[in-house]
Amino acid sequence: MRILDKYSLKRIVTGYIFILLALIGFYLFIDISSNISDMLKAKPPFSIIIIYYLNMLPMIFLTVSPYSLLISTLYTLGEFNKNNEILSMRASGISTFRIILPIIAFSLLVSFFSLYLQEKVLVSSQMRIGSIKVKFMKKSFSSKAEEKNVAFSSGNIVCFARTLSLKGKVLGGVVIFKTEIGRAHV
């Protein structure tokens, strides 16, 4: 690996991690502030709240990771352009594709990790979140006419629905997963 590749990769990775952590922090802050009333009513132990949010991390990561990657790529290439580093690289005979190759490789690595996380970890973590909500937070759907992004689980089956309308008794955008030992099937 050339020094230039290491330099580009270091810039994109540090930017990605910083932005990813910032977006995860914002997401957690907003989620905690919106669910604080339910938590105060249910009074679950602090360890359960920590487990709940640790199980939410795969979903949060899958939600904010593409934005983090996009912002860090734009920032890195913008900094390269501002400091005339791209011009210097091009003047030394390096092709544009070769300049962005480390960024593309890192993007593919993050994409494959996200795919693995979605296929192997997300379903079980969502099942644990659902069981925590049922046991400790006792969130009821009767107070609202419509809910968005709802997950139900029973045994080894998890159902995701984009919308739940209690008035019309309709589930919209349903995806059903059947889990087996260490595997999930759609």
Tab-separated table of C-alpha atoms in Angstrom:
chain	number	residue	atom	x	y	z
A	1	MET	CA	0.000	0.000	0.000
A	2	ARG	CA	1.399	3.318	-1.031
A	3	ILE	CA	1.873	6.231	1.338
A	4	LEU	CA	-0.770	8.197	-0.546
A	5	ASP	CA	-3.315	5.394	-0.055
A	6	LYS	CA	-2.579	5.291	3.673
A	7	TYR	CA	-2.966	9.069	3.872
A	8	SER	CA	-6.316	9.033	2.044
A	9	LEU	CA	-7.570	6.052	4.030
A	10	LYS	CA	-6.580	7.640	7.343
A	11	ARG	CA	-8.448	10.844	6.475
A	12	ILE	CA	-11.637	9.052	5.380
A	13	VAL	CA	-11.653	6.605	8.328
A	14	THR	CA	-11.113	9.278	10.995
A	15	GLY	CA	-13.799	11.470	9.436
A	16	TYR	CA	-16.196	8.522	9.196
A	17	ILE	CA	-15.695	7.459	12.810
A	18	PHE	CA	-16.069	11.008	14.134
A	19	ILE	CA	-19.254	11.674	12.163
A	20	LEU	CA	-20.650	8.207	12.959
A	21	LEU	CA	-20.168	8.730	16.700
A	22	ALA	CA	-21.695	12.213	16.510
A	23	LEU	CA	-24.773	10.961	14.629
A	24	ILE	CA	-25.198	7.998	16.982
A	25	GLY	CA	-25.006	10.418	19.906
A	26	PHE	CA	-27.639	12.674	18.337
A	27	TYR	CA	-29.872	9.685	17.617
A	28	LEU	CA	-29.598	8.398	21.186
A	29	PHE	CA	-30.230	11.853	22.637
A	30	ILE	CA	-33.377	12.309	20.560
A	31	ASP	CA	-34.618	8.793	21.330
A	32	ILE	CA	-34.010	9.150	25.062
A	33	SER	CA	-35.698	12.547	25.167
A	34	SER	CA	-38.738	11.239	23.285
A	35	ASN	CA	-39.068	8.068	25.424
A	36	ILE	CA	-38.197	9.557	28.815
A	37	SER	CA	-41.827	9.796	29.891
A	38	ASP	CA	-42.430	6.088	29.165
A	39	MET	CA	-39.246	5.187	31.045
A	40	LEU	CA	-40.180	7.295	34.061
A	41	LYS	CA	-43.639	5.726	34.211
A	42	ALA	CA	-42.345	2.161	33.954
A	43	LYS	CA	-39.272	2.719	36.197
A	44	PRO	CA	-37.122	-0.078	34.721
A	45	PRO	CA	-33.699	-0.746	36.303
A	46	PHE	CA	-30.856	1.304	34.843
A	47	SER	CA	-29.141	-1.875	33.628
A	48	ILE	CA	-32.229	-2.703	31.515
A	49	ILE	CA	-32.118	0.750	29.902
A	50	ILE	CA	-28.435	0.220	29.063
A	51	ILE	CA	-29.190	-3.229	27.580
A	52	TYR	CA	-32.094	-1.715	25.636
A	53	TYR	CA	-29.893	0.947	24.044
A	54	LEU	CA	-27.023	-1.482	23.421
A	55	ASN	CA	-29.474	-3.661	21.491
A	56	MET	CA	-30.575	-0.586	19.534
A	57	LEU	CA	-27.021	0.107	18.331
A	58	PRO	CA	-27.177	-2.207	15.271
A	59	MET	CA	-30.321	-0.462	14.025
A	60	ILE	CA	-28.864	2.969	14.767
A	61	PHE	CA	-25.625	2.036	12.997
A	62	LEU	CA	-27.511	0.846	9.931
A	63	THR	CA	-29.508	4.074	9.907
A	64	VAL	CA	-26.680	6.604	10.265
A	65	SER	CA	-23.729	4.794	8.663
A	66	PRO	CA	-24.542	5.736	5.037
A	67	TYR	CA	-24.851	9.401	5.990
A	68	SER	CA	-21.585	9.254	7.915
A	69	LEU	CA	-19.832	7.700	4.947
A	70	LEU	CA	-21.231	10.277	2.532
A	71	ILE	CA	-20.378	13.256	4.738
A	72	SER	CA	-16.871	12.003	5.489
A	73	THR	CA	-16.206	11.339	1.799
A	74	LEU	CA	-17.385	14.807	0.815
A	75	TYR	CA	-15.384	16.385	3.634
A	76	THR	CA	-12.205	14.455	2.783
A	77	LEU	CA	-12.384	15.226	-0.936
A	78	GLY	CA	-13.251	18.841	-0.133
A	79	GLU	CA	-10.201	19.140	2.105
A	80	PHE	CA	-8.025	17.552	-0.586
A	81	ASN	CA	-9.358	20.084	-3.083
A	82	LYS	CA	-9.013	23.046	-0.706
A	83	ASN	CA	-5.361	22.222	-0.024
A	84	ASN	CA	-4.682	21.536	-3.738
A	85	GLU	CA	-3.752	17.951	-2.909
A	86	ILE	CA	-5.842	16.556	-5.758
A	87	LEU	CA	-4.086	18.923	-8.152
A	88	SER	CA	-0.707	17.733	-6.860
A	89	MET	CA	-1.712	14.098	-7.206
A	90	ARG	CA	-2.969	14.642	-10.748
A	91	ALA	CA	0.188	16.581	-11.665
A	92	SER	CA	2.323	13.666	-10.521
A	93	GLY	CA	0.480	11.387	-12.962
A	94	ILE	CA	-1.955	9.601	-10.659
A	95	SER	CA	-5.330	8.912	-12.241
A	96	THR	CA	-8.564	10.107	-10.655
A	97	PHE	CA	-9.701	6.527	-10.119
A	98	ARG	CA	-6.443	5.707	-8.332
A	99	ILE	CA	-6.913	8.744	-6.073
A	100	ILE	CA	-10.379	7.639	-4.937
A	101	LEU	CA	-9.600	3.890	-4.840
A	102	PRO	CA	-8.958	3.837	-1.037
A	103	ILE	CA	-12.267	5.634	-0.481
A	104	ILE	CA	-14.102	3.125	-2.670
A	105	ALA	CA	-12.416	0.198	-0.867
A	106	PHE	CA	-13.378	1.585	2.541
A	107	SER	CA	-16.937	2.205	1.357
A	108	LEU	CA	-17.223	-1.406	0.191
A	109	LEU	CA	-15.865	-2.633	3.521
A	110	VAL	CA	-18.457	-0.580	5.438
A	111	SER	CA	-21.200	-1.796	3.078
A	112	PHE	CA	-20.310	-5.460	3.583
A	113	PHE	CA	-20.139	-4.968	7.347
A	114	SER	CA	-23.576	-3.306	7.256
A	115	LEU	CA	-24.973	-6.193	5.227
A	116	TYR	CA	-23.562	-8.711	7.693
A	117	LEU	CA	-24.975	-6.732	10.611
A	118	GLN	CA	-28.391	-6.526	9.004
A	119	GLU	CA	-28.545	-10.233	8.166
A	120	LYS	CA	-27.003	-11.764	11.292
A	121	VAL	CA	-27.471	-9.365	14.217
A	122	LEU	CA	-30.425	-7.041	13.606
A	123	VAL	CA	-33.260	-9.556	13.987
A	124	SER	CA	-32.062	-10.937	17.326
A	125	SER	CA	-31.385	-7.461	18.718
A	126	GLN	CA	-34.862	-6.309	17.668
A	127	MET	CA	-36.368	-9.361	19.375
A	128	ARG	CA	-34.545	-8.453	22.600
A	129	ILE	CA	-35.750	-4.835	22.301
A	130	GLY	CA	-39.321	-6.049	21.861
A	131	SER	CA	-39.102	-8.280	24.916
A	132	ILE	CA	-37.674	-5.426	27.004
A	133	LYS	CA	-40.500	-3.149	25.885
A	134	VAL	CA	-43.094	-5.771	26.785
A	135	LYS	CA	-41.582	-6.631	30.181
A	136	PHE	CA	-40.444	-3.271	31.454
A	137	MET	CA	-41.740	-0.369	29.426
A	138	LYS	CA	-45.207	-1.757	28.695
A	139	LYS	CA	-45.697	0.615	25.792
A	140	SER	CA	-49.305	0.372	24.683
A	141	PHE	CA	-50.543	1.090	21.205
A	142	SER	CA	-54.067	1.923	22.313
A	143	SER	CA	-53.276	5.591	22.917
A	144	LYS	CA	-52.480	6.333	19.270
A	145	ALA	CA	-54.524	5.691	16.168
A	146	GLU	CA	-51.462	4.830	14.051
A	147	GLU	CA	-47.918	3.682	14.796
A	148	LYS	CA	-44.940	3.590	12.440
A	149	ASN	CA	-42.102	1.060	12.324
A	150	VAL	CA	-43.536	-1.560	14.654
A	151	ALA	CA	-41.897	-4.897	15.506
A	152	PHE	CA	-43.677	-7.896	17.000
A	153	SER	CA	-42.059	-11.139	18.074
A	154	SER	CA	-43.349	-14.482	19.189
A	155	GLY	CA	-41.027	-17.392	19.726
A	156	ASN	CA	-38.768	-17.543	16.707
A	157	ILE	CA	-40.852	-15.269	14.460
A	158	VAL	CA	-40.338	-11.508	14.143
A	159	CYS	CA	-42.767	-9.292	12.202
A	160	PHE	CA	-41.805	-5.789	11.107
A	161	ALA	CA	-44.556	-3.463	9.939
A	162	ARG	CA	-44.081	0.034	8.556
A	163	THR	CA	-47.525	1.114	9.756
A	164	LEU	CA	-50.058	-0.181	12.258
A	165	SER	CA	-53.529	1.319	12.153
A	166	LEU	CA	-55.739	0.269	15.040
A	167	LYS	CA	-58.820	2.018	13.671
A	168	GLY	CA	-58.718	0.166	10.358
A	169	LYS	CA	-57.020	-2.916	11.869
A	170	VAL	CA	-54.385	-2.809	9.128
A	171	LEU	CA	-50.675	-3.625	9.066
A	172	GLY	CA	-48.798	-2.040	6.173
A	173	GLY	CA	-45.400	-2.960	4.747
A	174	VAL	CA	-45.050	-6.238	6.643
A	175	VAL	CA	-41.847	-8.299	6.625
A	176	ILE	CA	-41.801	-11.601	8.522
A	177	PHE	CA	-38.563	-13.227	9.695
A	178	LYS	CA	-38.330	-16.769	10.982
A	179	THR	CA	-35.199	-17.270	13.044
A	180	GLU	CA	-33.432	-20.516	13.651
A	181	ILE	CA	-30.319	-21.193	15.649
A	182	GLY	CA	-28.056	-18.338	14.593
A	183	ARG	CA	-29.854	-17.737	11.281
A	184	ALA	CA	-32.692	-15.571	10.015
A	185	HIS	CA	-34.954	-16.303	7.030
A	186	VAL	CA	-37.307	-13.968	5.218
